[in-house]
mmCIF file of C-alpha atoms in Angstrom:
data_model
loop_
_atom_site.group_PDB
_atom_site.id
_atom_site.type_symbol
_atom_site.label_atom_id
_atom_site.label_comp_id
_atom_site.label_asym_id
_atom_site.label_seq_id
_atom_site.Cartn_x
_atom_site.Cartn_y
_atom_site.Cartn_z
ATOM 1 C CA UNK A 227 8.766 18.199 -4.283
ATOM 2 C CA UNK A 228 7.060 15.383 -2.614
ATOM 3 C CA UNK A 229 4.784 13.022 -4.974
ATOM 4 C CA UNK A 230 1.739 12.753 -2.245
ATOM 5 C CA UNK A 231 1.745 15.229 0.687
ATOM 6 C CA UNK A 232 -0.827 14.794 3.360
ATOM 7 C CA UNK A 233 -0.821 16.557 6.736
ATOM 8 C CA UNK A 234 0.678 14.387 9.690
ATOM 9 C CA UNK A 235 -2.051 15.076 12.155
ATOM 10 C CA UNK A 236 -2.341 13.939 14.461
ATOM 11 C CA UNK A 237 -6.001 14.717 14.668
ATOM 12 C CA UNK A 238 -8.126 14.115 17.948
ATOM 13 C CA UNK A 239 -11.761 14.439 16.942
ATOM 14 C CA UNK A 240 -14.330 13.659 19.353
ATOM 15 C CA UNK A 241 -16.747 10.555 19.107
ATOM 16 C CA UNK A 242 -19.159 11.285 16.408
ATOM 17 C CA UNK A 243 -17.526 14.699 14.967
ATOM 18 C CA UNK A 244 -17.502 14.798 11.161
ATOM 19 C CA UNK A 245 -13.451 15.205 9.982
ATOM 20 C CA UNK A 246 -11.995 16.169 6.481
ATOM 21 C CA UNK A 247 -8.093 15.003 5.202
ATOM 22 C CA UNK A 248 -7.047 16.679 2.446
ATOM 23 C CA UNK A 249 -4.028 15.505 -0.078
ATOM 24 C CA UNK A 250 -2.232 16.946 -2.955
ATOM 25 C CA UNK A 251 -0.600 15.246 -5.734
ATOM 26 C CA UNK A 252 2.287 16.359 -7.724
ATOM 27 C CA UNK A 253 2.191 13.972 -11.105
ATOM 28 C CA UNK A 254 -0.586 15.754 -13.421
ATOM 29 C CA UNK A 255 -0.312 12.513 -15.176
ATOM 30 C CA UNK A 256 -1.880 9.953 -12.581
ATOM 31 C CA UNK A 257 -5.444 8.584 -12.761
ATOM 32 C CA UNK A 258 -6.184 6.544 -10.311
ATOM 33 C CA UNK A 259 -6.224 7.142 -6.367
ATOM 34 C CA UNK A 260 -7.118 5.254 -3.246
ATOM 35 C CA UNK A 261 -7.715 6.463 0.660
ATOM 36 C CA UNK A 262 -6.262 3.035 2.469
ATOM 37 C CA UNK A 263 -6.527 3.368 6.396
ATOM 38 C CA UNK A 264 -3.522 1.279 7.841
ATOM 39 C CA UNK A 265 -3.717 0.509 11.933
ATOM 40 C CA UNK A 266 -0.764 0.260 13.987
ATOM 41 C CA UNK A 267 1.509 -2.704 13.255
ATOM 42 C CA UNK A 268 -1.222 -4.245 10.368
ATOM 43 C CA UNK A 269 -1.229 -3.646 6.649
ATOM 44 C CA UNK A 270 -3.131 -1.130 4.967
ATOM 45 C CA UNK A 271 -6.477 -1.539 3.684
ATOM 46 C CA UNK A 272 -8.289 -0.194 0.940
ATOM 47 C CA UNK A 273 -10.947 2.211 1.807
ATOM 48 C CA UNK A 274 -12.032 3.402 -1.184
ATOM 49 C CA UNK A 275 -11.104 3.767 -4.595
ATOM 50 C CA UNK A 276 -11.781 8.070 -5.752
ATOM 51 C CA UNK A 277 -13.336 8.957 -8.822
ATOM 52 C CA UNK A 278 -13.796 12.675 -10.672
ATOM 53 C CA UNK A 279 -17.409 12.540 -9.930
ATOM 54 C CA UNK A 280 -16.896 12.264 -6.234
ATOM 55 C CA UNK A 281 -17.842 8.654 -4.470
ATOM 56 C CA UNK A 282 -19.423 7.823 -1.149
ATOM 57 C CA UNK A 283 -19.691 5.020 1.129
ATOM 58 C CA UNK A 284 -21.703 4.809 3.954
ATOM 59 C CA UNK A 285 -19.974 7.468 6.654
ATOM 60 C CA UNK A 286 -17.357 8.168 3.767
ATOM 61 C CA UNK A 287 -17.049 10.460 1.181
ATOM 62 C CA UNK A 288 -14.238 10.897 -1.458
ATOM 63 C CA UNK A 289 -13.674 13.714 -3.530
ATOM 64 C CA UNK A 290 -11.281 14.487 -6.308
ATOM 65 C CA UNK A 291 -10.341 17.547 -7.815
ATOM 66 C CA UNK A 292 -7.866 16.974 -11.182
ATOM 67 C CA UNK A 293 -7.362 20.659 -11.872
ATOM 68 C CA UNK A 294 -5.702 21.433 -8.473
ATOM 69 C CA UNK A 295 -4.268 18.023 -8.224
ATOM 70 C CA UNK A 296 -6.115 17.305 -4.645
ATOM 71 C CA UNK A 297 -8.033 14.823 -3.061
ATOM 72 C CA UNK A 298 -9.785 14.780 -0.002
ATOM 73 C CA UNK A 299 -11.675 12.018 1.758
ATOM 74 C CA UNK A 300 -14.670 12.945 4.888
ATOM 75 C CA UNK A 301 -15.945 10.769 7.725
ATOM 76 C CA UNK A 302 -19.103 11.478 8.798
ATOM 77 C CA UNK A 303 -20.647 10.351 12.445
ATOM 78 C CA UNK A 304 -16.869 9.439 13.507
ATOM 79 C CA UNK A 305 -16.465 6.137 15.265
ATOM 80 C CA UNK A 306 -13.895 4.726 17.844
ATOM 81 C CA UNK A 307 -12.921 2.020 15.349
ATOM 82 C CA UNK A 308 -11.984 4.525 12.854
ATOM 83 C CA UNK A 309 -8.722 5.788 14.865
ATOM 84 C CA UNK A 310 -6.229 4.763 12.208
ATOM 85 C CA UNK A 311 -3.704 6.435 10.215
ATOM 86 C CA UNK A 312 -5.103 7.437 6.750
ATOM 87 C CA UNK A 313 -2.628 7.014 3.545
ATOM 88 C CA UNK A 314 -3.562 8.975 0.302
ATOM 89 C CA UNK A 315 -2.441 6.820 -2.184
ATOM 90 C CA UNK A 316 -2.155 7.272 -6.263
ATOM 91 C CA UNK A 317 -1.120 4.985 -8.686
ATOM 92 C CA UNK A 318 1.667 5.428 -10.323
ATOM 93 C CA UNK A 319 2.803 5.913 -14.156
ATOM 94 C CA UNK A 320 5.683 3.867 -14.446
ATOM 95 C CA UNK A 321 4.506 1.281 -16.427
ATOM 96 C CA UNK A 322 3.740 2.057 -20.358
ATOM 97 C CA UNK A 323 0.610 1.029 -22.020
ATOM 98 C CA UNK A 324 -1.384 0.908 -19.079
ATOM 99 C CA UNK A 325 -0.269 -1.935 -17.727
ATOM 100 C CA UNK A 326 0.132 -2.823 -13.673
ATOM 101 C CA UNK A 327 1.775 0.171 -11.916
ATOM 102 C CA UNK A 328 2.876 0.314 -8.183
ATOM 103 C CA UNK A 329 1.125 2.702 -5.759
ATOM 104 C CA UNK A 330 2.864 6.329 -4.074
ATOM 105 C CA UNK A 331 2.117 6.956 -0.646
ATOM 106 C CA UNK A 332 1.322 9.838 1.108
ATOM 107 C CA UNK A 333 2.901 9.778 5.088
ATOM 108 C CA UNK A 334 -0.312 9.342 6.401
ATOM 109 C CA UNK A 335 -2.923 11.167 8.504
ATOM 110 C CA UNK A 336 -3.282 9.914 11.634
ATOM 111 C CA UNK A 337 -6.518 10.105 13.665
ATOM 112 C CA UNK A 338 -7.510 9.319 17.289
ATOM 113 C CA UNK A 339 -11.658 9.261 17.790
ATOM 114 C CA UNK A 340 -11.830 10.345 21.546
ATOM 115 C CA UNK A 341 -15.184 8.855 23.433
ATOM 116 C CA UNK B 85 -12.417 -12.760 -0.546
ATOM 117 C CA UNK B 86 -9.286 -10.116 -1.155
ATOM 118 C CA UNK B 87 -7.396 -12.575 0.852
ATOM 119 C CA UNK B 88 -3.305 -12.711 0.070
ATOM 120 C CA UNK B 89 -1.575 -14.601 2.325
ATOM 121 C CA UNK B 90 2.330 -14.299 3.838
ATOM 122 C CA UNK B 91 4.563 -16.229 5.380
ATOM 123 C CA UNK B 92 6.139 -16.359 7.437
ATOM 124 C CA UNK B 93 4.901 -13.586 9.625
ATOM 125 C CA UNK B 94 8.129 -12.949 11.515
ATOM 126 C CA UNK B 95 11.879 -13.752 10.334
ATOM 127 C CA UNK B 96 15.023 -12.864 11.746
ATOM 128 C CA UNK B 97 18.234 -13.457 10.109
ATOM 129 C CA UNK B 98 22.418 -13.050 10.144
ATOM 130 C CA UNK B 99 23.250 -10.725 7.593
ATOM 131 C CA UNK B 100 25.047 -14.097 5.714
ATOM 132 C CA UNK B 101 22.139 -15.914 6.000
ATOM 133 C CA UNK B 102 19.148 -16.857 2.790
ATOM 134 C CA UNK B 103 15.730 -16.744 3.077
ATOM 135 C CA UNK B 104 12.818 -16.539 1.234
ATOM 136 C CA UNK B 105 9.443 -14.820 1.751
ATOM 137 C CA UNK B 106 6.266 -15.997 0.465
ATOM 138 C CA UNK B 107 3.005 -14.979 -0.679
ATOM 139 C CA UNK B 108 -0.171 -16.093 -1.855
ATOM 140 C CA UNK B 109 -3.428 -14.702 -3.996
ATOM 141 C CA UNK B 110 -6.492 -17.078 -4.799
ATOM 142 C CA UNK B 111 -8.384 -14.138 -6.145
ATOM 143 C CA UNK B 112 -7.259 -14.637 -10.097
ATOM 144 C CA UNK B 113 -5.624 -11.615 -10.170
ATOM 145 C CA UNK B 114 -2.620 -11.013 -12.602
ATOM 146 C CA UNK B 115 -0.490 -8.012 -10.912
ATOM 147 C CA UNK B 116 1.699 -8.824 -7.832
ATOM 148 C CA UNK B 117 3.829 -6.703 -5.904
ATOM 149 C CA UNK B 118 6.478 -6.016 -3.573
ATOM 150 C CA UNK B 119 6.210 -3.663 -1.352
ATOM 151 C CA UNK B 120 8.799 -2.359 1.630
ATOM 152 C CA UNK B 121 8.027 -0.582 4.527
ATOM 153 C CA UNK B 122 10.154 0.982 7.689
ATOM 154 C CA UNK B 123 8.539 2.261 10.634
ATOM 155 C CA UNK B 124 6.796 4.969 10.983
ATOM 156 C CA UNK B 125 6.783 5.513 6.948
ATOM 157 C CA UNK B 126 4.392 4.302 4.152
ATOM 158 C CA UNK B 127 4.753 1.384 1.689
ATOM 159 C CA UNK B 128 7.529 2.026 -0.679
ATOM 160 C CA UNK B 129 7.748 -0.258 -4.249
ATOM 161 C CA UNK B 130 9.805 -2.878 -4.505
ATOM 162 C CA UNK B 131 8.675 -4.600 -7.954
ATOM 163 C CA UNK B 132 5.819 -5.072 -9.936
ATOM 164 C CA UNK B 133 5.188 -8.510 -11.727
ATOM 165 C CA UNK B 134 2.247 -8.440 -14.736
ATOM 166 C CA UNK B 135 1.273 -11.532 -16.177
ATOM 167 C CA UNK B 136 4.202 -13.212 -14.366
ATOM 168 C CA UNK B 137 6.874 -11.003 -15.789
ATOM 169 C CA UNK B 138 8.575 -8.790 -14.242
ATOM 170 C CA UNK B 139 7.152 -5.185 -15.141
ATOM 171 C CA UNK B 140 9.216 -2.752 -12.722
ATOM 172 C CA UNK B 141 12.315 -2.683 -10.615
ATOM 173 C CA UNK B 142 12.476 0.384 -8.377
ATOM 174 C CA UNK B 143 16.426 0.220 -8.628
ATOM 175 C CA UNK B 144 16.310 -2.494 -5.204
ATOM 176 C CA UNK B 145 19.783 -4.211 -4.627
ATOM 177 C CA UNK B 146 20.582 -7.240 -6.081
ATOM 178 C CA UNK B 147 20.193 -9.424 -2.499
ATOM 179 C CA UNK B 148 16.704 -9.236 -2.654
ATOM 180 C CA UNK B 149 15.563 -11.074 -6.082
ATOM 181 C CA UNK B 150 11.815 -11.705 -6.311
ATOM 182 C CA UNK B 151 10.267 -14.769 -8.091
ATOM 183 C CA UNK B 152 6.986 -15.632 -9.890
ATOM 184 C CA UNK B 153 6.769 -19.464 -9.987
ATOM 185 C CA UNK B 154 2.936 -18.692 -10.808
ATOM 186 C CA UNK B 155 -0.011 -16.485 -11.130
ATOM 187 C CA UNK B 156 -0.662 -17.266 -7.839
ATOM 188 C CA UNK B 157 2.680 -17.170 -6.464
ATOM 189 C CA UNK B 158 5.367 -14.654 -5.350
ATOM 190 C CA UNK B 159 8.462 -15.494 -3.619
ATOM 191 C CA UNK B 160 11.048 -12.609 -2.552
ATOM 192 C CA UNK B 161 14.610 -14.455 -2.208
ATOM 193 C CA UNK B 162 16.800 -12.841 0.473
ATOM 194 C CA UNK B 163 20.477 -13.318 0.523
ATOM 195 C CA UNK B 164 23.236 -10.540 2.420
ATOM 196 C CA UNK B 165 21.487 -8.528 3.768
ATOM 197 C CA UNK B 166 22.000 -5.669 6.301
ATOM 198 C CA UNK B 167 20.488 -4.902 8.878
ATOM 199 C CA UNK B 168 19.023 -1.592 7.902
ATOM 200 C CA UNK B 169 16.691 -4.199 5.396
ATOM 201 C CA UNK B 170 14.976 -4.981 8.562
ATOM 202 C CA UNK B 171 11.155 -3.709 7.896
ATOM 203 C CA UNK B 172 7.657 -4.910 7.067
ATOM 204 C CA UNK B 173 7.919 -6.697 3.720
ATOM 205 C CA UNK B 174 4.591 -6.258 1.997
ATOM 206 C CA UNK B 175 2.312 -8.386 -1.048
ATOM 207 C CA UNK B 176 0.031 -6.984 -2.791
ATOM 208 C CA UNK B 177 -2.259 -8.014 -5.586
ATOM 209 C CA UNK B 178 -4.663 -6.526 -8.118
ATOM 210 C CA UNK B 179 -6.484 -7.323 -11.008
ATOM 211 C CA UNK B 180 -4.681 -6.392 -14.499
ATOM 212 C CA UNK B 181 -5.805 -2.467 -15.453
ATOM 213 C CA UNK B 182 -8.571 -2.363 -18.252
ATOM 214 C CA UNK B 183 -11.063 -4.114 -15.867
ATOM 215 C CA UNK B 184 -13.374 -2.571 -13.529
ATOM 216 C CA UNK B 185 -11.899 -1.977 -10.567
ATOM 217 C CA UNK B 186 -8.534 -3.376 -12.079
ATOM 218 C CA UNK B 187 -6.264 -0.734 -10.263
ATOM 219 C CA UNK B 188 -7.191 -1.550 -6.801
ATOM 220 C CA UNK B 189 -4.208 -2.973 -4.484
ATOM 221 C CA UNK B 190 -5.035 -5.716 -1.790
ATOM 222 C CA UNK B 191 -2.626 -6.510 0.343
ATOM 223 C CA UNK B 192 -1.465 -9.358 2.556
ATOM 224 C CA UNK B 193 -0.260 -8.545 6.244
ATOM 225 C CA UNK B 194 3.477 -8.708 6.070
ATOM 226 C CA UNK B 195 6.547 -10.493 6.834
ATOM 227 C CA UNK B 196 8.336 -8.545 9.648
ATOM 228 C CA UNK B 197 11.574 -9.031 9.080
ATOM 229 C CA UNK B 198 14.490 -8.303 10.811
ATOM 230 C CA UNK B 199 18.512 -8.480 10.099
ATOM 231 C CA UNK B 200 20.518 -9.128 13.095
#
């Protein structure tokens, strides 16, 4: 079973569409996760950190549900720059006491805004 | 500034050859990383350094040996390698867990290497 499973895409959404990504997690014991965008041939960049209650920032909106182990992340008002490829991203639980722990990542959603 | 630097952006090496890769963090964080990546896939760990120490090996082979001079510092030593190693060789950095925000991963923009 795959640790972080996110639909390929791609997705073409037109210029100022709203579009969801959804992701599903397989270790009941993680605690922290992360939507980083990545563009093509750069490293990936944190996004946004996503928290039980549900965060949002600016156009974007995280949401986390523990109980069925899924996370999903919207974009509102969709913008050219935004064409990217998504990663899902939850840290791992490797390390004991808490300490630093490395990051599993999804494949990646990637999405093409269309003007 | 979640600035961590690399060099050097591009390498190319014989599969006999020994390099080193570099990176940098001015941000006082305490957690460095390793990270490998082939194309068309995500990040995969490499290693995990805490305090300086390393923390976590992901079972990598022996030619690549990383190296924490200082909190500011990682090195990733290269020696025989082949030439399916060639990928994006990623840094990261993060603050040490039990801070706000502590968990978040910034990370530098690569060393794209490639074994001839």
């Amino acid at each position: 079973r795959k640790e972080v499973e996110q639909d390929p895409g791609p997705f073409n959404v037109p210029e100022g569409a709203t579009v969801a990504f959804n992701c599903t997690y397989s270790n009941s014991a993680s605690q922290s996760f992360f939507w980083y965008r990545q563009d093509c041939r750069k490293e990936p960049k944190l996004l946004m950190s996503v928290y039980s209650s549900g965060n949002e920032d600016g156009r974007f909106t995280a949401q986390l549900n523990r109980a069925s182990q899924y996370i999903s992340l919207l974009i509102r008002d969709s913008k050219l720059s935004d064409s990217a490829t998504y990663l899902c991203v939850v840290l791992g639980t490797l390390s004991s006491g808490g300490g630093a722990d490395g990051l599993t990542f999804g494949k990646g959603t990637h999405l093409i805004i269309q003007p | 500034d979640t600035e961590v630097t690399q060099t050097p952006k591009h390498l190319v090496m014989g599969m006999t050859n020994k390099k080193s890769l570099k990176c940098e963090q001015h941000m006082g964080h305490r957690a460095m990383y390793w990270y490998k990546q082939k194309a068309k896939k995500p990040p995969e760990l490499m290693f995990v350094y805490s305090y300086e120490k390393l923390s976590i090996n992901e079972s990598v082979p022996s030619r690549f040996s990383p190296e924490c001079p200082n909190s500011s510092l990682l090195n990733l030593h290269l020696h025989a390698l082949q030439p399916e190693d060639s990928a994006l060789y990623l840094c990261a950095s993060s603050q040490m867990p039990g801070l706000a925000g502590g968990h978040e991963q910034y990370f530098g923009p690569g060393t794209r290497l490639t074994v001839t």
